[in-house]
mmCIF file of C-alpha atoms in Angstrom:
data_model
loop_
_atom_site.group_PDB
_atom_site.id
_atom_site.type_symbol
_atom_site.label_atom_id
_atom_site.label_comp_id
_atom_site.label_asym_id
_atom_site.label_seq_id
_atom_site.Cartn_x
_atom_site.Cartn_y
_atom_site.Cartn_z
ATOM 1 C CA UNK A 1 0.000 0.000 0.000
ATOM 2 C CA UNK A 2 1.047 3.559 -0.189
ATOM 3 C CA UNK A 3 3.392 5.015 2.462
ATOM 4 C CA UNK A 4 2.913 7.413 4.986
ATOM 5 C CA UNK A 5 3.962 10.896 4.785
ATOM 6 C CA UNK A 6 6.963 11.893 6.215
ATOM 7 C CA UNK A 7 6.882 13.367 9.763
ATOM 8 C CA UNK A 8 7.347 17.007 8.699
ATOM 9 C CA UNK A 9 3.838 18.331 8.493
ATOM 10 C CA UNK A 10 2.807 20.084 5.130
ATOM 11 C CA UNK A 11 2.177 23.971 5.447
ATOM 12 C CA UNK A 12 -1.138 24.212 7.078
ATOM 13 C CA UNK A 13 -4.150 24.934 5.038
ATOM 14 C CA UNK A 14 -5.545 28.184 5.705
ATOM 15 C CA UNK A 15 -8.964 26.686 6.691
ATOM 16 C CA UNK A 16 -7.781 24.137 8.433
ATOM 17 C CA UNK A 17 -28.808 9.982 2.202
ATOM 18 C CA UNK A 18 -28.722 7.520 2.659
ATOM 19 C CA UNK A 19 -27.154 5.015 5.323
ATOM 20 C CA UNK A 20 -25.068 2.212 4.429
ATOM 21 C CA UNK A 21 -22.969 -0.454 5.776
ATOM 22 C CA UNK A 22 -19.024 -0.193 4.147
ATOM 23 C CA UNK A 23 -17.763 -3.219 3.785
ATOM 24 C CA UNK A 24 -13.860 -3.202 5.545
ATOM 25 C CA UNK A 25 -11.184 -3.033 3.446
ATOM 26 C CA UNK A 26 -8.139 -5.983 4.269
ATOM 27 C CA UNK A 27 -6.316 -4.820 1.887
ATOM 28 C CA UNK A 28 -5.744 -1.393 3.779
ATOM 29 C CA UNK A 29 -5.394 -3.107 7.316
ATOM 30 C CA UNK A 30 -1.879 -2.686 8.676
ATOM 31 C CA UNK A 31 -0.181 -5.432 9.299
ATOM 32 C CA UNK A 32 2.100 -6.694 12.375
ATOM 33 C CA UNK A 33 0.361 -3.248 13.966
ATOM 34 C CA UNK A 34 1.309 -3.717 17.254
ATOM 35 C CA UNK A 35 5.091 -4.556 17.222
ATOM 36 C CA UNK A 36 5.387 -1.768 15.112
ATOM 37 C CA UNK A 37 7.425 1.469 16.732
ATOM 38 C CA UNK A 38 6.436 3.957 13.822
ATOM 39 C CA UNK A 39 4.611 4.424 10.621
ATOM 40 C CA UNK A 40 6.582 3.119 7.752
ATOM 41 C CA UNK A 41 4.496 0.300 7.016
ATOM 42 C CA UNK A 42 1.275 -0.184 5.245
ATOM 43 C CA UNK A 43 -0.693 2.485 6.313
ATOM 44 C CA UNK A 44 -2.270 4.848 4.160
ATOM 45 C CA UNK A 45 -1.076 8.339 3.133
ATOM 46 C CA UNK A 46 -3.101 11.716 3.918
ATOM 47 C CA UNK A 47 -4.907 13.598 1.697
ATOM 48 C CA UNK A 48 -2.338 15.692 -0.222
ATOM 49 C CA UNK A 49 -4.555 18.743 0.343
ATOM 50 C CA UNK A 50 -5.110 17.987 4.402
ATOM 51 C CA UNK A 51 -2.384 19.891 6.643
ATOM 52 C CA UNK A 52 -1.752 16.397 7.874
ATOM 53 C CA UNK A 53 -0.062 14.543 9.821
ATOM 54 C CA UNK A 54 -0.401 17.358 12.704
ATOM 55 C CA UNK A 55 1.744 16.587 15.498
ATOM 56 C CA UNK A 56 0.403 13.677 17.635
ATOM 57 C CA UNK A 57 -1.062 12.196 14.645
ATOM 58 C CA UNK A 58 0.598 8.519 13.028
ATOM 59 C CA UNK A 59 3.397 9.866 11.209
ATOM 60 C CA UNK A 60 4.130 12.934 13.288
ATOM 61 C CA UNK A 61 4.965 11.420 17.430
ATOM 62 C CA UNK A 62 7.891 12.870 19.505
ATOM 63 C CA UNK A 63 9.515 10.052 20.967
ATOM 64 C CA UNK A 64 7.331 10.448 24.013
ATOM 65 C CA UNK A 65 4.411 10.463 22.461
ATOM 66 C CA UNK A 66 5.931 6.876 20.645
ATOM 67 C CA UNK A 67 6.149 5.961 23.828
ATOM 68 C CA UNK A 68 3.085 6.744 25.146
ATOM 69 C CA UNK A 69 1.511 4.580 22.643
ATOM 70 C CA UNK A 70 3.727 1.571 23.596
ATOM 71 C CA UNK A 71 2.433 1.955 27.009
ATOM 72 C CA UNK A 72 -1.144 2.340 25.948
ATOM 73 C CA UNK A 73 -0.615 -0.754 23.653
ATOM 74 C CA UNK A 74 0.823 -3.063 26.246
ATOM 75 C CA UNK A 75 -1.990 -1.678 28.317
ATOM 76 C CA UNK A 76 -4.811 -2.500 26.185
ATOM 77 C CA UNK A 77 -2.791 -6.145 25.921
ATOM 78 C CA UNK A 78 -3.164 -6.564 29.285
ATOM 79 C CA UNK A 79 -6.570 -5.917 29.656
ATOM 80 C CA UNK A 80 -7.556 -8.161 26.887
ATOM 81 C CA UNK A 81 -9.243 -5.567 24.775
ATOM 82 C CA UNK A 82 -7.388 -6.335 21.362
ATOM 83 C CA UNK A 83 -10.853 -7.784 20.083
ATOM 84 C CA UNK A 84 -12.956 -5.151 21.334
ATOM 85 C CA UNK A 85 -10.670 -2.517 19.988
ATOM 86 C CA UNK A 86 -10.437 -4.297 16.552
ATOM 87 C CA UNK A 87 -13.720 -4.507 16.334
ATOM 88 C CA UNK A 88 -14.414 -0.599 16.278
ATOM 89 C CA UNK A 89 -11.492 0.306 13.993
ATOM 90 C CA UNK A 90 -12.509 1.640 11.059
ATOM 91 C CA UNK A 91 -9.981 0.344 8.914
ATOM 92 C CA UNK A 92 -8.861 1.614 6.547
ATOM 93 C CA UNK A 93 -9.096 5.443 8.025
ATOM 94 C CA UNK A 94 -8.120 3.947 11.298
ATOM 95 C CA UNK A 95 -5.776 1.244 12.378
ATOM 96 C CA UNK A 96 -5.776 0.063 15.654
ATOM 97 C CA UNK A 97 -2.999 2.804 15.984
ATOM 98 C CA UNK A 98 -4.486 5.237 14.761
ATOM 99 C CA UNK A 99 -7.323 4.887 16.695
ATOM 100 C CA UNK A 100 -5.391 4.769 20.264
ATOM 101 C CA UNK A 101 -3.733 7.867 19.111
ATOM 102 C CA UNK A 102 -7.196 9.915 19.208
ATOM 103 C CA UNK A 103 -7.241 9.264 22.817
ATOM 104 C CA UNK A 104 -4.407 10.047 23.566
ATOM 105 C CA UNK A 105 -4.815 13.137 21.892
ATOM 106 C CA UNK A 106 -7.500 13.374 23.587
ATOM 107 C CA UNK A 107 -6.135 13.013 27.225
ATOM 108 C CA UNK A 108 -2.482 15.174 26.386
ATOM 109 C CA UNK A 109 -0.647 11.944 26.234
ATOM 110 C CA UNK A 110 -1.251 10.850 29.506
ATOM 111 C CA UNK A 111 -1.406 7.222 29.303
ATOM 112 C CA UNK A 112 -3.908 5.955 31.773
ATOM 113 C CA UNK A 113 -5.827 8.743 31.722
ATOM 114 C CA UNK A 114 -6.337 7.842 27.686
ATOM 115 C CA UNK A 115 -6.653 3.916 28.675
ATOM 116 C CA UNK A 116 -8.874 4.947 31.053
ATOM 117 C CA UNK A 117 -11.640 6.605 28.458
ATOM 118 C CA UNK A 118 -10.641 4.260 25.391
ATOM 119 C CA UNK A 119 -11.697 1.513 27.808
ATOM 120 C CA UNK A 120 -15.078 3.376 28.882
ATOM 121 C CA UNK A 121 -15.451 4.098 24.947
ATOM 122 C CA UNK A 122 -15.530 0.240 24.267
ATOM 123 C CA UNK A 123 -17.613 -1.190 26.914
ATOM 124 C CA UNK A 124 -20.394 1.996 26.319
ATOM 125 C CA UNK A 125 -19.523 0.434 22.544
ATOM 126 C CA UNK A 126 -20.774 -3.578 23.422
ATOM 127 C CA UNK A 127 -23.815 -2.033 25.707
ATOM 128 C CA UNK A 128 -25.080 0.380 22.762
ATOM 129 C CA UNK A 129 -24.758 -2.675 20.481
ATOM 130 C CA UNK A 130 -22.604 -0.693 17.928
ATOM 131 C CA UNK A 131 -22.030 -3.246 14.969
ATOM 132 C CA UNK A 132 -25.930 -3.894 15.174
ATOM 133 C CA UNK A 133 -26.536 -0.013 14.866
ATOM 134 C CA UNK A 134 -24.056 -0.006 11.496
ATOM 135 C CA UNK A 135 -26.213 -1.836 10.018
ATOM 136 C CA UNK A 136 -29.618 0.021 11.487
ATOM 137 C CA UNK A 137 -32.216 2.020 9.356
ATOM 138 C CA UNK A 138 -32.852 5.013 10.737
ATOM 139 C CA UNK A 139 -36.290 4.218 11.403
ATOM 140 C CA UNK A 140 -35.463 1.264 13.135
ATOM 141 C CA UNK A 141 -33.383 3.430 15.636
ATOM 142 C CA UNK A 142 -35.840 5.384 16.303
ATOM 143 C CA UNK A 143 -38.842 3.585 16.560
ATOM 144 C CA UNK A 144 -41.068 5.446 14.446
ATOM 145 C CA UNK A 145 -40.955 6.822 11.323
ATOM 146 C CA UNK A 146 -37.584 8.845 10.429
ATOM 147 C CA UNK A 147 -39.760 11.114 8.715
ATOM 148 C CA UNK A 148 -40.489 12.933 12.001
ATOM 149 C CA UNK A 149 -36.655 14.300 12.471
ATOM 150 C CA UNK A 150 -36.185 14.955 9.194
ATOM 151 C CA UNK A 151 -38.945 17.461 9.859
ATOM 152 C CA UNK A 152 -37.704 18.912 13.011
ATOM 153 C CA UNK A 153 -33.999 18.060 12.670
ATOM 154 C CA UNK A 154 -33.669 18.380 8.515
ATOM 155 C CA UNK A 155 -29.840 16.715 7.714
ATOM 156 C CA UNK A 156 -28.028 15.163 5.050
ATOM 157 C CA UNK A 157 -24.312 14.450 4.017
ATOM 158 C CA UNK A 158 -24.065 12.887 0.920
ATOM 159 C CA UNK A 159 -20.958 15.292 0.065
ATOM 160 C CA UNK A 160 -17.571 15.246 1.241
ATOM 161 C CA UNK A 161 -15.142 18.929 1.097
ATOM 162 C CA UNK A 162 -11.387 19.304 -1.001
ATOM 163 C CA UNK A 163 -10.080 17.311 1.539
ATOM 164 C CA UNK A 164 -12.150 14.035 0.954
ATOM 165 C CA UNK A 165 -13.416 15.020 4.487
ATOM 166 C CA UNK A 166 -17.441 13.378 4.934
ATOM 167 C CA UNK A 167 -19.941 16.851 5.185
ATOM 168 C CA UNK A 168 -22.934 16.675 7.915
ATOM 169 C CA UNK A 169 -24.900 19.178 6.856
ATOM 170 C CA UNK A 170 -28.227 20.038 9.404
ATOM 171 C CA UNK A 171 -31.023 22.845 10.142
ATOM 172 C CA UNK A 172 -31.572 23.464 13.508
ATOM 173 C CA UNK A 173 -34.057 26.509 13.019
ATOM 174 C CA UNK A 174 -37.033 24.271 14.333
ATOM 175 C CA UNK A 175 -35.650 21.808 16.396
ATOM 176 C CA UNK A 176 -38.454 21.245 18.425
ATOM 177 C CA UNK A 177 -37.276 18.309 21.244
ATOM 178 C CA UNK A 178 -39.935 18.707 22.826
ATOM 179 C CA UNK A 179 -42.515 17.736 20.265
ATOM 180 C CA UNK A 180 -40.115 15.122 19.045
ATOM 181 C CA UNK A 181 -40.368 13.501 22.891
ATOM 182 C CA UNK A 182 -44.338 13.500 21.831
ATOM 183 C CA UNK A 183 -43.299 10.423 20.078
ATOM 184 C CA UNK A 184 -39.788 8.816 21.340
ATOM 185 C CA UNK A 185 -37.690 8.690 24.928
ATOM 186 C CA UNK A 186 -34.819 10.862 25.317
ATOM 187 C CA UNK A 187 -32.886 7.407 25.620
ATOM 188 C CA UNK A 188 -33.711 6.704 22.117
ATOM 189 C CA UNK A 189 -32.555 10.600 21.499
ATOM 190 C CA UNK A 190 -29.128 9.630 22.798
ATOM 191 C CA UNK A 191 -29.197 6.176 20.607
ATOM 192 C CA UNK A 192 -30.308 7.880 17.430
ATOM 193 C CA UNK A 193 -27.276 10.653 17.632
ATOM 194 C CA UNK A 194 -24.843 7.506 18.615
ATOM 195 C CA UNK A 195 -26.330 5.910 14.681
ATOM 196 C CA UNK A 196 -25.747 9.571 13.483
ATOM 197 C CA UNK A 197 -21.990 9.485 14.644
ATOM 198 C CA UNK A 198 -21.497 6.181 13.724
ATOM 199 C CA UNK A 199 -22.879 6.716 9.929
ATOM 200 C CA UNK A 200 -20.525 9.080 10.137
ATOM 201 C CA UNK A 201 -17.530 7.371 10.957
ATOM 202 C CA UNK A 202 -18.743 4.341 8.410
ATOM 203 C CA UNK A 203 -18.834 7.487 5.935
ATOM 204 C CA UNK A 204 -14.411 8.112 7.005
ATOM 205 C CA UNK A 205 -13.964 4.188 6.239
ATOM 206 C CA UNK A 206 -15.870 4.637 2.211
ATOM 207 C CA UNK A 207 -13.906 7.804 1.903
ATOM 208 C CA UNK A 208 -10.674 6.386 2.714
ATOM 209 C CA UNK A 209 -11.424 2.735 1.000
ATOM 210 C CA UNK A 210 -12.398 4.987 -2.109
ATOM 211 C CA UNK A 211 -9.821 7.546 -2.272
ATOM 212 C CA UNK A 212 -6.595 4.960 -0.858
ATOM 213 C CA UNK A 213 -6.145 8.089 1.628
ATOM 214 C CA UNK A 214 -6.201 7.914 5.380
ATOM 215 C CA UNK A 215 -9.568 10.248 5.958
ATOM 216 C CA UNK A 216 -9.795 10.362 9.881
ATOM 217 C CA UNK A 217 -12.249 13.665 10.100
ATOM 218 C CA UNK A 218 -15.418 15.128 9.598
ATOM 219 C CA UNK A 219 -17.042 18.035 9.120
ATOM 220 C CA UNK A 220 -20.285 19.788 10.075
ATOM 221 C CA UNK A 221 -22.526 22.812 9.000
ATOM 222 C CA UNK A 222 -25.577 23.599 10.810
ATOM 223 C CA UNK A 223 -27.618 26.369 9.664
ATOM 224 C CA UNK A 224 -29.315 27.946 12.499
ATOM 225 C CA UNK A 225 -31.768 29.879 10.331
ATOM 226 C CA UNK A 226 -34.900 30.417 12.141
ATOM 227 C CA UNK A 227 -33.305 29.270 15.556
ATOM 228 C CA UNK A 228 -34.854 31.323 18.737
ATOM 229 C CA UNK A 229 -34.963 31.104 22.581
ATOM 230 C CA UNK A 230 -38.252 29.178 22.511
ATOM 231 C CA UNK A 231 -36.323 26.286 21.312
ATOM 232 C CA UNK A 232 -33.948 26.202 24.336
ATOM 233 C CA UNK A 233 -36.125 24.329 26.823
ATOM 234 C CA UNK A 234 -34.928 22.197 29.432
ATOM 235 C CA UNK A 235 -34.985 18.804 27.692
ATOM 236 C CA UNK A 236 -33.694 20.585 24.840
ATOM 237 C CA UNK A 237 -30.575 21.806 26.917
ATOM 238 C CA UNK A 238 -30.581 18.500 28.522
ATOM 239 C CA UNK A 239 -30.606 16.850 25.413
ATOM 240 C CA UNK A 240 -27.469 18.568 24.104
ATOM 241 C CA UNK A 241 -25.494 18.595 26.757
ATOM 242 C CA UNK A 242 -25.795 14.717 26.436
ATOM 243 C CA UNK A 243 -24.975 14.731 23.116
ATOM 244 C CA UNK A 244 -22.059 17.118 23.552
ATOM 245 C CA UNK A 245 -20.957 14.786 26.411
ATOM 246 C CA UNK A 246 -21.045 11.759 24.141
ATOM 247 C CA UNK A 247 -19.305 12.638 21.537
ATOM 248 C CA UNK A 248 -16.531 14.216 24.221
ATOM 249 C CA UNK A 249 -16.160 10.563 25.670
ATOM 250 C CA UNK A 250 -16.978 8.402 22.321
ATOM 251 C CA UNK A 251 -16.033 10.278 19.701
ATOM 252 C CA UNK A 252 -12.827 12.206 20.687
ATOM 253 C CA UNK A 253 -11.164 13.992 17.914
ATOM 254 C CA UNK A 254 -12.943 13.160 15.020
ATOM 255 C CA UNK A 255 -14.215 17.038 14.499
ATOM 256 C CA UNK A 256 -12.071 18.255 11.489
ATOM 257 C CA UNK A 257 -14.273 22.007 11.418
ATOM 258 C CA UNK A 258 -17.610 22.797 12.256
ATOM 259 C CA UNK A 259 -19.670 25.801 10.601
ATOM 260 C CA UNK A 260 -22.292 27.539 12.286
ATOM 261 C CA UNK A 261 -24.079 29.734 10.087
ATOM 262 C CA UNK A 262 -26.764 32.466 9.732
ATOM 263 C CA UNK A 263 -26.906 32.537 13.300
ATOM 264 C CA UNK A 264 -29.166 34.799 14.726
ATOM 265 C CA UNK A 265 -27.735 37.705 17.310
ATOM 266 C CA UNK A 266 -29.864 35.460 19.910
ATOM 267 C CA UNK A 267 -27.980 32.274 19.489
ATOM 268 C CA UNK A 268 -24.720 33.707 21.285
ATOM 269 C CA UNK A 269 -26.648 32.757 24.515
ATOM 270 C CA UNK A 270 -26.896 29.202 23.368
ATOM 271 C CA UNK A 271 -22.874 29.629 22.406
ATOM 272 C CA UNK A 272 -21.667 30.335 25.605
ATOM 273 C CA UNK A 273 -23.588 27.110 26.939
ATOM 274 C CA UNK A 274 -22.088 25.012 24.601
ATOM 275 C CA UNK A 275 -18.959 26.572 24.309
ATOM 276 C CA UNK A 276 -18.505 25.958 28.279
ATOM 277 C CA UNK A 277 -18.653 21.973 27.267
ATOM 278 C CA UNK A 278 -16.740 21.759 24.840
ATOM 279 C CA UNK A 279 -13.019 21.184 24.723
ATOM 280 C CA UNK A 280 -10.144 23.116 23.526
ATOM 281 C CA UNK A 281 -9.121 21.702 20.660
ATOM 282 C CA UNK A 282 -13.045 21.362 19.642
ATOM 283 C CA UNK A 283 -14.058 24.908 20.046
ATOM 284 C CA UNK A 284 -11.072 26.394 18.159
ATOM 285 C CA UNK A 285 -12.210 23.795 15.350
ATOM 286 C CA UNK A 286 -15.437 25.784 14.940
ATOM 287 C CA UNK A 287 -16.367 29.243 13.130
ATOM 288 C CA UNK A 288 -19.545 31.004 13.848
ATOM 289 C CA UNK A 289 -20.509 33.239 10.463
ATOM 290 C CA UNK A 290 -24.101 34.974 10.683
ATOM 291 C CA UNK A 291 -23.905 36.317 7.270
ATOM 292 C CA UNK A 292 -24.199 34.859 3.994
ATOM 293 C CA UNK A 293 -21.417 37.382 2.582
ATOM 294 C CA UNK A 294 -18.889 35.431 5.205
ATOM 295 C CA UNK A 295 -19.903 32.030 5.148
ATOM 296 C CA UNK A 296 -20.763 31.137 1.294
ATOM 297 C CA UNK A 297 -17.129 32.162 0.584
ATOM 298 C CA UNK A 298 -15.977 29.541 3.389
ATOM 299 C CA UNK A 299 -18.171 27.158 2.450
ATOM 300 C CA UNK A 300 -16.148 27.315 -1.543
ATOM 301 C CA UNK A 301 -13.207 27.463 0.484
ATOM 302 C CA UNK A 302 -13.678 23.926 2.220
ATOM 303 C CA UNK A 303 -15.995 22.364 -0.702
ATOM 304 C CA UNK A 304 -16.057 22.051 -4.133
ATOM 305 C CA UNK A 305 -19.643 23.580 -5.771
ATOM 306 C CA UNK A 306 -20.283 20.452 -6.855
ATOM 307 C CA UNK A 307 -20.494 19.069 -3.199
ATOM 308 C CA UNK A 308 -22.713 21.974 -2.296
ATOM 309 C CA UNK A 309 -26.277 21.953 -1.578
ATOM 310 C CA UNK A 310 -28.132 24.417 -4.112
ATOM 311 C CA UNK A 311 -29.824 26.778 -1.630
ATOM 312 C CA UNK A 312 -26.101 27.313 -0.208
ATOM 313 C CA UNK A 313 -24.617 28.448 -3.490
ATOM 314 C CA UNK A 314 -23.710 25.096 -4.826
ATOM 315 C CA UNK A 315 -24.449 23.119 -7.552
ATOM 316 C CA UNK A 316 -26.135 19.681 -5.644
ATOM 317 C CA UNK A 317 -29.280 18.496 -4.966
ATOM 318 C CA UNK A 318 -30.174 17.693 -1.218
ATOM 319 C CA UNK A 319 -33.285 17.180 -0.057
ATOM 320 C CA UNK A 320 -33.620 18.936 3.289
ATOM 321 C CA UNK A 321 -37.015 21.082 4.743
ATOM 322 C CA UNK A 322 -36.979 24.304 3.800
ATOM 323 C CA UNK A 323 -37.837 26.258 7.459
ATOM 324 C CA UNK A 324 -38.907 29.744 5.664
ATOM 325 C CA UNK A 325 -41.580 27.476 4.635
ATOM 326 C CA UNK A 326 -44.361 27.022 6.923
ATOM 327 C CA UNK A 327 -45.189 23.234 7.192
ATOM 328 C CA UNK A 328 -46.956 21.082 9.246
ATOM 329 C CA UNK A 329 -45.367 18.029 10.600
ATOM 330 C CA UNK A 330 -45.955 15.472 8.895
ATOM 331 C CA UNK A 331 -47.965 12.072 9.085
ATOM 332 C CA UNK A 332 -46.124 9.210 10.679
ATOM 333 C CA UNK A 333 -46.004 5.901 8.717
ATOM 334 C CA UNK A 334 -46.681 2.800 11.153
ATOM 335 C CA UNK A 335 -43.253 1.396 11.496
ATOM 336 C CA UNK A 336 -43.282 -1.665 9.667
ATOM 337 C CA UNK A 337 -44.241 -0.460 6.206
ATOM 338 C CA UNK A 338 -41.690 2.355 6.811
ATOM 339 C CA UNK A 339 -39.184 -0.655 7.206
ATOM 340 C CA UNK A 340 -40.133 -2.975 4.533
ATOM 341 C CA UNK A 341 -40.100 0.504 2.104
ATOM 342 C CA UNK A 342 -36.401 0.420 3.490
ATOM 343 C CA UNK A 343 -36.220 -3.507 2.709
ATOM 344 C CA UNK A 344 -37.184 -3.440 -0.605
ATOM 345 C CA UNK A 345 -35.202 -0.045 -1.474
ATOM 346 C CA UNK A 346 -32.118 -2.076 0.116
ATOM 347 C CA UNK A 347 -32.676 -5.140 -1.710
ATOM 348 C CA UNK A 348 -33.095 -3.573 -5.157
ATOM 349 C CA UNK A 349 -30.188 -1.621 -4.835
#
C-alpha cells in the first residue's frame, strides 16, 4: 500500500442519504500493527490537500508520544481488549494505531488517563450494540418513522469537502425536542445521535477505501436559520449537553471544522452554553458566520460547488425542509411499512 507521509507536516491549510454499511477493506489493514514502533508500514497516506499529519497524529509522534503509545498498547494487551478494539477500527481510516492515538490526543498523552476513556469508549460500545446499529435504518433506531426528524432536525451528508473530508450538513431553526419527545424517549434521542456518529464514521472508512487516503475527520454545518430562545427548553438543553458529552467521551477527535451559520444575534446565549462543554481543541475547530457574505465564501473554500447543496450556493441536490416554509409536521407511517419501504429499497439496490 502507499506510504505514509513523512513526519514534517505540510504547510497548514488556511482553513484548516442515505445510510449504508461499508464493507472493511483488508487490503488497507496494517499489518504486524502492534510490534510496530512507527509508521513506515502499510498504512495509508493523507490527503495531499489535508495539513496532515499534525503533530500527535501517526506519522508525526515525539519520541514520548511513541512511547506513550507503547504503554497504551501493552496496556490494552493486558486488559484483553485487542478484540474489542479491533472490532471498532474503522480500517482503513483507522488502524488500531491510529485509533489509540485519538485518545491520547484526547487526554495530552497521559497514558492511563487515555486507557482509562478508550476503555469506557468500548464497553459503552458492546452495551449500545454498535455493529448492530451499522447496520440500522434510521427508522429502526428510532422507533417510528424517520420522517419525524427529518422534519424537526432536517440533515443530510451525501458530500464530502477538497479534503475528501465526509460533510454533515443540518437545520436546527425548528428543532423542536420537545414535540419530538411527543413520540420517542430521550434514551432513544441519545441512541439515534450515537447511529448519526457512527454513519458518520462508516462514511471516514468509504472515503478512505475509495480515495486509498487515510480520511480520519469530519465536518459539520448547521444552519441555524430560524433558531430562537423558545427552542432552548430544558430537555432541549438536557438533550445537548448529552450529546455534547457523548461525543466528548466516544467520539474524541474526530471534528475536522464545524460551521455555524446564519446565526441569529440570539444564538450567542446558546454559544456560551455550549462553548462551556466543549473542549479546547473542539471549540477552536469551529467558526460562527451569521452572514451569507462570510460564510458562502468559506463554504467554496472547504468544498467544491459540486459538493454543495443548491440553496447554499452550490451546484447539488439535497433534499432537506426548507424552514422559511411554513409546514406542518408530517404524518407518521406505522413502522413496519416504513421498514419494509427500506427492505425493498435495500434489496433492489
Amino acid at each position: 500500500g502507499p506510504h505514509c507521509m513523512p513526519a514534517m507536516a505540510p504547510a497548514s491549510m488556511e482553513i484548516a442519504d442515505g445510510f449504508f454499511t461499508a464493507p472493511s477493506s483488508p487490503e488497507f489493514h496494517a499489518k504486524g500493527n502492534r510490534s510496530v514502533p512507527d509508521f513506515d508500514l502499510g498504512c495509508p497516506a493523507y490527503h495531499p490537500r489535508s495539513a496532515q499529519p499534525k503533530p500527535g497524529f501517526a506519522g508525526n509522534l515525539t519520541a514520548h508520544q511513541r512511547h506513550a503509545l507503547e504503554r497504551l498498547r501493552d496496556r490494552v494487551a493486558e486488559e484483553d481488549l485487542w478484540n474489542s478494539l479491533e472490532t471498532y477500527c474503522i480500517t482503513p481510516a483507522e488502524d488500531t494505531d491510529a485509533h489509540m492515538l485519538r485518545f491520547l490526543r484526547a487526554r495530552a498523552f497521559d497514558v492511563e488517563k487515555a486507557f482509562e476513556l478508550l476503555a469506557f469508549d468500548l464497553k459503552w460500545r458492546d452495551k449500545m450494540g454498535v455493529v448492530e446499529l451499522w447496520r440500522a435504518a434510521p427508522s429502526e433506531v428510532l422507533g417510528v418513522d424517520h420522517a419525524l426528524l427529518q422534519h424537526y432536525l432536517p440533515s443530510w451528508r451525501d458530500s464530502v469537502d477538497k479534503q475528501g473530508r465526509p460533510v454533515h450538513w443540518s437545520k436546527q431553526g425548528d428543532f423542536r425536542v420537545d414535540k419530538i419527545l411527543e413520540h420517542v424517549s430521550m434514551d432513544t434521542l441519545h441512541r439515534y445521535h450515537a447511529w448519526e456518529q457512527e454513519q458518520m464514521a462508516l462514511r471516514l472508512r468509504q472515503q478512505s477505501a475509495d480515495t486509498g487516503y487515510r480520511i480520519t475527520e469530519c465536518v459539520a454545518v448547521i444552519d441555524m436559520r430560524c433558531w430562537h430562545l423558545g427552542l432552548m427548553t430544558r430537555r432541549a438543553m438536557e438533550f445537548l449537553t448529552a450529546q455534547i458529552s457523548s461525543d466528548n467521551l466516544h467520539y474524541p477527535e474526530r471534528a475536522g471544522v464545524a460551521v455555524i451559520i446564519n446565526a441569529p444575534a440570539v444564538f450567542s446565549f446558546c454559544w456560551n452554553v455550549i462553548a462551556s462543554l466543549l473542549d479546547h481543541s473542539t471549540k477552536q475547530k469551529v467558526h460562527i458566520l451569521s452572514s451569507e457574505v462570510y460564510w458562502k465564501p468559506l463554504l467554496h473554500q472547504l468544498m467544491d460547488a459540486e459538493e454543495i447543496p443548491e440553496e447554499y450556493g452550490g451546484r447539488k441536490q439535497a433534499h432537506m425542509r426548507d424552514l422559511l416554509v411554513e409546514k406542518e409536521p408530517p404524518k407518521l407511517r406505522p413502522l413496519h411499512e416504513v421498514l419494509s419501504d427500506q427492505g425493498a429499497l435495500s434489496a433492489a439496490s
